[in-house]
mmCIF file of C-alpha atoms in Angstrom:
data_model
loop_
_atom_site.group_PDB
_atom_site.id
_atom_site.type_symbol
_atom_site.label_atom_id
_atom_site.label_comp_id
_atom_site.label_asym_id
_atom_site.label_seq_id
_atom_site.Cartn_x
_atom_site.Cartn_y
_atom_site.Cartn_z
ATOM 1 C CA MET A 1 -7.540 -7.820 -12.365
ATOM 2 C CA ILE A 2 -10.941 -6.089 -11.402
ATOM 3 C CA SER A 3 -12.140 -7.599 -14.790
ATOM 4 C CA PHE A 4 -10.879 -11.053 -14.231
ATOM 5 C CA MET A 5 -12.638 -10.786 -10.483
ATOM 6 C CA PHE A 6 -15.798 -9.304 -11.605
ATOM 7 C CA PHE A 7 -16.505 -10.682 -14.944
ATOM 8 C CA CYS A 8 -15.030 -14.307 -14.636
ATOM 9 C CA GLY A 9 -15.783 -14.519 -10.688
ATOM 10 C CA LEU A 10 -12.134 -15.279 -9.946
ATOM 11 C CA ASP A 11 -10.795 -14.525 -6.295
ATOM 12 C CA MET A 12 -8.224 -11.554 -5.812
ATOM 13 C CA MET A 13 -5.086 -13.935 -6.327
ATOM 14 C CA ARG A 14 -5.989 -15.649 -8.947
ATOM 15 C CA ALA A 15 -7.197 -12.746 -10.925
ATOM 16 C CA MET A 16 -3.876 -11.263 -9.917
ATOM 17 C CA SER A 17 -1.788 -13.935 -11.356
ATOM 18 C CA PHE A 18 -3.819 -13.943 -14.233
ATOM 19 C CA THR A 19 -3.176 -10.293 -14.684
ATOM 20 C CA LYS A 20 0.588 -10.836 -14.463
ATOM 21 C CA LEU A 21 0.339 -13.494 -17.356
ATOM 22 C CA ALA A 22 -1.571 -10.993 -19.854
ATOM 23 C CA ASN A 23 0.693 -8.232 -18.693
ATOM 24 C CA ALA A 24 3.963 -10.263 -19.580
ATOM 25 C CA SER A 25 2.132 -11.250 -22.950
ATOM 26 C CA CYS A 26 1.490 -7.622 -23.822
ATOM 27 C CA ASN A 27 5.198 -6.909 -22.835
ATOM 28 C CA THR A 28 6.438 -9.745 -25.202
ATOM 29 C CA GLY A 29 4.862 -8.710 -27.905
ATOM 30 C CA ALA A 30 5.884 -4.963 -27.793
ATOM 31 C CA LEU A 31 9.365 -6.055 -26.962
ATOM 32 C CA PHE A 32 9.320 -8.092 -30.386
ATOM 33 C CA ILE A 33 7.599 -5.187 -32.191
ATOM 34 C CA PHE A 34 10.251 -2.532 -30.900
ATOM 35 C CA ILE A 35 12.998 -5.320 -32.002
ATOM 36 C CA THR A 36 11.970 -5.571 -35.242
ATOM 37 C CA LYS A 37 11.788 -1.760 -35.554
ATOM 38 C CA GLY A 38 15.284 -1.239 -34.051
ATOM 39 C CA VAL A 39 14.192 1.460 -31.657
ATOM 40 C CA ILE A 40 15.317 -0.193 -28.565
ATOM 41 C CA ILE A 41 17.477 1.781 -26.488
ATOM 42 C CA TRP A 42 19.218 -1.301 -24.839
ATOM 43 C CA PRO A 43 20.929 -0.132 -21.536
ATOM 44 C CA LEU A 44 17.722 1.517 -20.516
ATOM 45 C CA ALA A 45 15.835 -1.807 -21.446
ATOM 46 C CA LEU A 46 18.132 -3.845 -19.697
ATOM 47 C CA ALA A 47 18.063 -1.665 -16.459
ATOM 48 C CA MET A 48 14.225 -1.431 -16.810
ATOM 49 C CA ALA A 49 13.749 -5.105 -17.454
ATOM 50 C CA ILE A 50 15.841 -6.084 -14.312
ATOM 51 C CA ALA A 51 13.977 -3.645 -12.018
ATOM 52 C CA SER A 52 10.667 -4.966 -13.161
ATOM 53 C CA PHE A 53 11.762 -8.528 -12.657
ATOM 54 C CA VAL A 54 13.010 -7.789 -9.149
ATOM 55 C CA GLY A 55 9.631 -5.665 -8.404
ATOM 56 C CA ALA A 56 7.511 -8.211 -9.436
ATOM 57 C CA GLN A 57 9.257 -10.981 -7.460
ATOM 58 C CA LEU A 58 9.306 -8.971 -4.156
ATOM 59 C CA GLY A 59 5.530 -7.903 -4.994
ATOM 60 C CA ALA A 60 4.765 -11.758 -5.758
ATOM 61 C CA ARG A 61 6.199 -12.686 -2.838
ATOM 62 C CA CYS A 62 4.827 -10.115 -0.663
ATOM 63 C CA ALA A 63 1.079 -11.106 -2.304
ATOM 64 C CA VAL A 64 1.570 -14.856 -1.277
ATOM 65 C CA LYS A 65 2.732 -14.009 1.871
ATOM 66 C CA VAL A 66 0.270 -11.520 3.108
ATOM 67 C CA GLY A 67 -2.618 -11.895 0.744
ATOM 68 C CA PRO A 68 -5.373 -9.890 -0.210
ATOM 69 C CA ARG A 69 -5.286 -7.895 3.609
ATOM 70 C CA LEU A 70 -2.197 -5.933 1.723
ATOM 71 C CA ILE A 71 -3.414 -6.001 -2.030
ATOM 72 C CA ARG A 72 -6.781 -4.573 -1.645
ATOM 73 C CA PRO A 73 -5.892 -1.405 0.073
ATOM 74 C CA MET A 74 -2.829 -1.063 -2.143
ATOM 75 C CA LEU A 75 -5.255 -1.574 -5.103
ATOM 76 C CA ILE A 76 -7.355 1.210 -3.751
ATOM 77 C CA LEU A 77 -4.707 3.597 -3.137
ATOM 78 C CA VAL A 78 -3.006 3.060 -6.204
ATOM 79 C CA CYS A 79 -6.250 3.820 -8.396
ATOM 80 C CA CYS A 80 -7.152 6.877 -6.099
ATOM 81 C CA VAL A 81 -3.975 8.177 -7.064
ATOM 82 C CA LEU A 82 -4.132 7.632 -10.700
ATOM 83 C CA ALA A 83 -7.670 9.031 -10.546
ATOM 84 C CA ILE A 84 -6.289 12.507 -8.683
ATOM 85 C CA LYS A 85 -3.181 12.565 -11.273
ATOM 86 C CA LEU A 86 -5.404 11.920 -14.585
ATOM 87 C CA ILE A 87 -8.118 14.787 -12.882
ATOM 88 C CA SER A 88 -5.403 17.089 -12.390
ATOM 89 C CA ALA A 89 -4.077 17.239 -15.818
ATOM 90 C CA GLU A 90 -4.337 20.357 -17.528
ATOM 91 C CA ASP A 91 -5.562 19.233 -20.699
ATOM 92 C CA ASN A 92 -8.486 16.636 -19.130
ATOM 93 C CA PRO A 93 -11.885 17.613 -20.521
ATOM 94 C CA LEU A 94 -13.610 16.618 -17.330
ATOM 95 C CA ARG A 95 -11.398 19.403 -15.253
ATOM 96 C CA VAL A 96 -11.540 22.006 -18.397
ATOM 97 C CA THR A 97 -15.753 21.498 -17.997
ATOM 98 C CA ILE A 98 -15.842 21.816 -14.520
ATOM 99 C CA LEU A 99 -13.357 24.896 -14.269
ATOM 100 C CA ASN A 100 -15.640 26.475 -17.056
ATOM 101 C CA LEU A 101 -18.433 26.052 -14.963
ATOM 102 C CA LEU A 102 -17.023 27.660 -11.837
#
C-alpha cells in the first residue's frame, strides 16, 4: 500500500484497493500451486478462507465508512508491532550485533 502511494501517487483508499487485488492474485496463484502439489489440508484451508473473507469484508466496510482516519493509525500501529516482533527475534542479525556491542 505504501509503495502504491509513494511510487504511483495514489490516495490511501485507492492504494488499499490495489493492494487487496494484488494480495488476492498472489493468494490465488499460491492456491493453484498447492493444489497441483496436493499439499492442502482442506478443513484448515476452508476455515482460513472463510475467516479471511469475513475479515476482509469487515475491514473493507470499516475502511469505506471511516476512511483514512482509521486506516493511517492502524497501519502505523501494525508496522510498529511487526518491527518490534522482528527485532526481538532471537536470531535477528541486528539484535545479535547490538547485543555483541554491549
